[in-house]
């Protein structure tokens, strides 16, 4: 059933509805309404953070969800679905796709991605998993492990990728990933205009996630203010 629902996002837009505790819109109630607005605008899926937000979003819209739990641990820089605790929370709410940090960084308890991936698969063999990657090498490794979806979510956000920009050279990194992986690619990260969305879809990705450019009004406002102050 989950796999059938996920097919509905093929060649469509997924909107990321997230607000962290320090942000003005932090509220499960607001994220539920944000998901309603995204659906009204034509979104085919939602990416969301925390069990509470996903539960509220499910009450408001009937769209497949890419679920994550962002949580900080003192012994690791990995914060997107870092341990089995977060996996359990997302499974409990029936998340269609669970996304997790698939970078080369060690997870809490010095666990490697390979060890964590095997642990998830042993307990939940049918759960769809998305690899949030930051480099080509990480994408290739996630593909080899067997992730159902390869994502570009963390490009530019890790020490290994801080010099990379996803839109450089007409999305050269996405092109390279598409050429070299066998699993479906979900493009995410700085795809912040309709023109970029159209171009990336033309490259052959499975779907595209757009977040801040749609659902973070403080950042959208800043682009207009910056234009006036330039």
GROMACS .gro file of C-alpha atoms in nm:
model
  230
    1UNK     CA    1   0.000   0.000   0.000
    2UNK     CA    2   0.279   0.241   0.093
    3UNK     CA    3   0.460   0.174  -0.231
    4UNK     CA    4   0.146   0.241  -0.432
    5UNK     CA    5   0.092   0.573  -0.254
    6UNK     CA    6   0.449   0.678  -0.319
    7UNK     CA    7   0.400   0.634  -0.693
    8UNK     CA    8   0.173   0.939  -0.681
    9UNK     CA    9   0.474   1.170  -0.628
   10UNK     CA   10   0.650   1.056  -0.945
   11UNK     CA   11   0.741   1.363  -1.152
   12UNK     CA   12   0.555   1.578  -0.900
   13UNK     CA   13   0.642   1.833  -0.632
   14UNK     CA   14   0.691   1.744  -0.266
   15UNK     CA   15   0.672   2.036  -0.024
   16UNK     CA   16   0.877   2.035   0.295
   17UNK     CA   17   0.665   2.164   0.584
   18UNK     CA   18   0.905   2.211   0.874
   19UNK     CA   19   0.968   2.468   1.145
   20UNK     CA   20   1.227   2.415   1.416
   21UNK     CA   21   1.171   2.528   1.779
   22UNK     CA   22   1.352   2.860   1.727
   23UNK     CA   23   1.144   2.952   1.419
   24UNK     CA   24   0.827   3.166   1.423
   25UNK     CA   25   0.598   2.899   1.271
   26UNK     CA   26   0.705   2.616   1.503
   27UNK     CA   27   0.375   2.437   1.574
   28UNK     CA   28   0.220   2.110   1.465
   29UNK     CA   29  -0.107   2.298   1.414
   30UNK     CA   30   0.062   2.542   1.175
   31UNK     CA   31   0.246   2.267   0.988
   32UNK     CA   32  -0.084   2.090   0.935
   33UNK     CA   33  -0.229   2.405   0.781
   34UNK     CA   34   0.089   2.453   0.579
   35UNK     CA   35   0.043   2.105   0.436
   36UNK     CA   36  -0.318   2.192   0.348
   37UNK     CA   37  -0.196   2.502   0.163
   38UNK     CA   38   0.068   2.295  -0.018
   39UNK     CA   39  -0.192   2.042  -0.127
   40UNK     CA   40  -0.426   2.319  -0.243
   41UNK     CA   41  -0.139   2.453  -0.452
   42UNK     CA   42  -0.087   2.115  -0.618
   43UNK     CA   43   0.179   1.941  -0.408
   44UNK     CA   44   0.173   1.562  -0.439
   45UNK     CA   45   0.360   1.486  -0.118
   46UNK     CA   46   0.490   1.636   0.206
   47UNK     CA   47   0.825   1.615   0.384
   48UNK     CA   48   0.785   1.668   0.758
   49UNK     CA   49   0.980   1.661   1.082
   50UNK     CA   50   0.869   1.492   1.407
   51UNK     CA   51   0.599   1.241   1.487
   52UNK     CA   52   0.373   1.516   1.622
   53UNK     CA   53   0.385   1.722   1.303
   54UNK     CA   54   0.327   1.415   1.086
   55UNK     CA   55   0.026   1.311   1.294
   56UNK     CA   56  -0.128   1.657   1.250
   57UNK     CA   57  -0.046   1.668   0.880
   58UNK     CA   58  -0.213   1.329   0.833
   59UNK     CA   59  -0.528   1.466   0.995
   60UNK     CA   60  -0.536   1.748   0.741
   61UNK     CA   61  -0.422   1.598   0.410
   62UNK     CA   62  -0.415   1.258   0.246
   63UNK     CA   63  -0.073   1.279   0.085
   64UNK     CA   64   0.231   1.051   0.114
   65UNK     CA   65   0.488   1.174   0.365
   66UNK     CA   66   0.866   1.169   0.372
   67UNK     CA   67   0.926   1.168   0.746
   68UNK     CA   68   1.228   1.267   0.948
   69UNK     CA   69   1.306   1.343   1.310
   70UNK     CA   70   1.573   1.605   1.369
   71UNK     CA   71   1.738   1.544   1.704
   72UNK     CA   72   2.075   1.648   1.841
   73UNK     CA   73   2.303   1.403   2.022
   74UNK     CA   74   2.619   1.520   2.200
   75UNK     CA   75   2.846   1.259   2.040
   76UNK     CA   76   2.751   1.306   1.675
   77UNK     CA   77   2.695   1.572   1.409
   78UNK     CA   78   2.422   1.358   1.252
   79UNK     CA   79   2.081   1.500   1.341
   80UNK     CA   80   1.840   1.379   1.069
   81UNK     CA   81   1.686   1.055   1.200
   82UNK     CA   82   2.010   0.959   1.378
   83UNK     CA   83   1.906   0.650   1.580
   84UNK     CA   84   1.652   0.370   1.601
   85UNK     CA   85   1.451   0.580   1.846
   86UNK     CA   86   1.363   0.820   1.563
   87UNK     CA   87   1.300   0.534   1.321
   88UNK     CA   88   1.052   0.381   1.569
   89UNK     CA   89   0.867   0.710   1.605
   90UNK     CA   90   0.829   0.744   1.228
   91UNK     CA   91   0.720   0.383   1.180
   92UNK     CA   92   0.455   0.428   1.450
   93UNK     CA   93   0.282   0.700   1.247
   94UNK     CA   94   0.295   0.501   0.924
   95UNK     CA   95   0.539   0.724   0.739
   96UNK     CA   96   0.556   0.615   0.375
   97UNK     CA   97   0.924   0.709   0.332
   98UNK     CA   98   1.168   0.754   0.618
   99UNK     CA   99   1.462   0.980   0.534
  100UNK     CA  100   1.788   0.969   0.724
  101UNK     CA  101   2.134   1.118   0.714
  102UNK     CA  102   2.338   0.897   0.481
  103UNK     CA  103   2.663   1.090   0.503
  104UNK     CA  104   2.997   0.939   0.596
  105UNK     CA  105   2.975   1.081   0.947
  106UNK     CA  106   2.945   0.848   1.247
  107UNK     CA  107   2.609   0.832   1.419
  108UNK     CA  108   2.550   0.845   1.797
  109UNK     CA  109   2.738   0.566   1.970
  110UNK     CA  110   2.998   0.568   1.689
  111UNK     CA  111   2.766   0.363   1.470
  112UNK     CA  112   2.839   0.364   1.097
  113UNK     CA  113   2.575   0.415   0.830
  114UNK     CA  114   2.621   0.053   0.719
  115UNK     CA  115   2.551  -0.077   1.069
  116UNK     CA  116   2.248   0.149   1.109
  117UNK     CA  117   2.108   0.057   0.768
  118UNK     CA  118   2.134  -0.315   0.843
  119UNK     CA  119   1.965  -0.262   1.180
  120UNK     CA  120   1.670  -0.084   1.017
  121UNK     CA  121   1.632  -0.342   0.741
  122UNK     CA  122   1.641  -0.632   0.984
  123UNK     CA  123   1.355  -0.488   1.187
  124UNK     CA  124   1.157  -0.319   0.908
  125UNK     CA  125   1.244  -0.494   0.580
  126UNK     CA  126   0.955  -0.336   0.388
  127UNK     CA  127   0.999   0.022   0.503
  128UNK     CA  128   1.090   0.263   0.223
  129UNK     CA  129   1.410   0.453   0.304
  130UNK     CA  130   1.556   0.772   0.160
  131UNK     CA  131   1.926   0.858   0.188
  132UNK     CA  132   1.997   1.224   0.259
  133UNK     CA  133   2.340   1.266   0.099
  134UNK     CA  134   2.589   1.550   0.061
  135UNK     CA  135   2.836   1.419  -0.199
  136UNK     CA  136   2.846   1.194  -0.504
  137UNK     CA  137   3.045   0.935  -0.309
  138UNK     CA  138   2.781   0.921  -0.038
  139UNK     CA  139   2.506   0.884  -0.298
  140UNK     CA  140   2.691   0.595  -0.461
  141UNK     CA  141   2.742   0.424  -0.126
  142UNK     CA  142   2.375   0.467  -0.030
  143UNK     CA  143   2.277   0.322  -0.368
  144UNK     CA  144   2.505   0.024  -0.307
  145UNK     CA  145   2.355  -0.032   0.037
  146UNK     CA  146   2.008  -0.045  -0.116
  147UNK     CA  147   1.827   0.272  -0.015
  148UNK     CA  148   1.500   0.304  -0.209
  149UNK     CA  149   1.558   0.674  -0.279
  150UNK     CA  150   1.875   0.878  -0.309
  151UNK     CA  151   1.840   1.241  -0.201
  152UNK     CA  152   2.061   1.547  -0.241
  153UNK     CA  153   1.931   1.703   0.078
  154UNK     CA  154   2.262   1.770   0.252
  155UNK     CA  155   2.471   1.907  -0.035
  156UNK     CA  156   2.660   2.206   0.103
  157UNK     CA  157   2.566   2.135   0.464
  158UNK     CA  158   2.850   1.904   0.568
  159UNK     CA  159   3.224   1.952   0.605
  160UNK     CA  160   3.275   1.720   0.308
  161UNK     CA  161   3.041   1.921   0.084
  162UNK     CA  162   3.079   2.280   0.204
  163UNK     CA  163   3.230   2.385  -0.129
  164UNK     CA  164   2.954   2.219  -0.332
  165UNK     CA  165   2.645   2.393  -0.466
  166UNK     CA  166   2.369   2.182  -0.609
  167UNK     CA  167   2.282   2.423  -0.892
  168UNK     CA  168   2.642   2.468  -1.014
  169UNK     CA  169   2.708   2.395  -1.383
  170UNK     CA  170   2.344   2.324  -1.463
  171UNK     CA  171   2.302   2.081  -1.174
  172UNK     CA  172   2.610   1.878  -1.266
  173UNK     CA  173   2.605   1.685  -0.938
  174UNK     CA  174   2.246   1.570  -0.991
  175UNK     CA  175   2.332   1.466  -1.345
  176UNK     CA  176   2.628   1.263  -1.221
  177UNK     CA  177   2.421   1.095  -0.951
  178UNK     CA  178   2.151   1.008  -1.203
  179UNK     CA  179   2.410   0.853  -1.433
  180UNK     CA  180   2.567   0.638  -1.166
  181UNK     CA  181   2.296   0.515  -0.930
  182UNK     CA  182   2.033   0.250  -0.990
  183UNK     CA  183   1.774   0.369  -0.736
  184UNK     CA  184   1.534   0.660  -0.770
  185UNK     CA  185   1.668   1.011  -0.710
  186UNK     CA  186   1.475   1.276  -0.520
  187UNK     CA  187   1.630   1.618  -0.571
  188UNK     CA  188   1.632   1.854  -0.275
  189UNK     CA  189   1.828   2.158  -0.169
  190UNK     CA  190   1.839   2.511  -0.312
  191UNK     CA  191   1.593   2.427  -0.589
  192UNK     CA  192   1.417   2.749  -0.503
  193UNK     CA  193   1.252   2.880  -0.820
  194UNK     CA  194   0.996   2.738  -1.063
  195UNK     CA  195   1.260   2.755  -1.336
  196UNK     CA  196   1.501   2.539  -1.135
  197UNK     CA  197   1.225   2.290  -1.055
  198UNK     CA  198   1.140   2.254  -1.421
  199UNK     CA  199   1.503   2.210  -1.523
  200UNK     CA  200   1.580   1.950  -1.255
  201UNK     CA  201   1.270   1.751  -1.347
  202UNK     CA  202   1.386   1.751  -1.709
  203UNK     CA  203   1.708   1.581  -1.597
  204UNK     CA  204   1.513   1.272  -1.497
  205UNK     CA  205   1.476   1.279  -1.119
  206UNK     CA  206   1.192   1.086  -0.958
  207UNK     CA  207   1.061   1.384  -0.765
  208UNK     CA  208   1.166   1.720  -0.620
  209UNK     CA  209   1.140   1.854  -0.266
  210UNK     CA  210   1.108   2.230  -0.213
  211UNK     CA  211   1.099   2.370   0.137
  212UNK     CA  212   1.222   2.712   0.247
  213UNK     CA  213   1.123   2.890  -0.075
  214UNK     CA  214   0.760   2.794  -0.004
  215UNK     CA  215   0.718   2.736   0.370
  216UNK     CA  216   0.963   2.961   0.557
  217UNK     CA  217   0.822   3.316   0.530
  218UNK     CA  218   1.105   3.472   0.730
  219UNK     CA  219   1.354   3.356   0.464
  220UNK     CA  220   1.127   3.454   0.176
  221UNK     CA  221   1.087   3.800   0.329
  222UNK     CA  222   1.465   3.831   0.364
  223UNK     CA  223   1.515   3.787  -0.011
  224UNK     CA  224   1.293   4.089  -0.077
  225UNK     CA  225   1.458   4.297   0.196
  226UNK     CA  226   1.805   4.207   0.067
  227UNK     CA  227   1.701   4.321  -0.280
  228UNK     CA  228   1.601   4.660  -0.140
  229UNK     CA  229   1.919   4.695   0.062
  230UNK     CA  230   2.155   4.588  -0.216
   0.00000   0.00000   0.00000
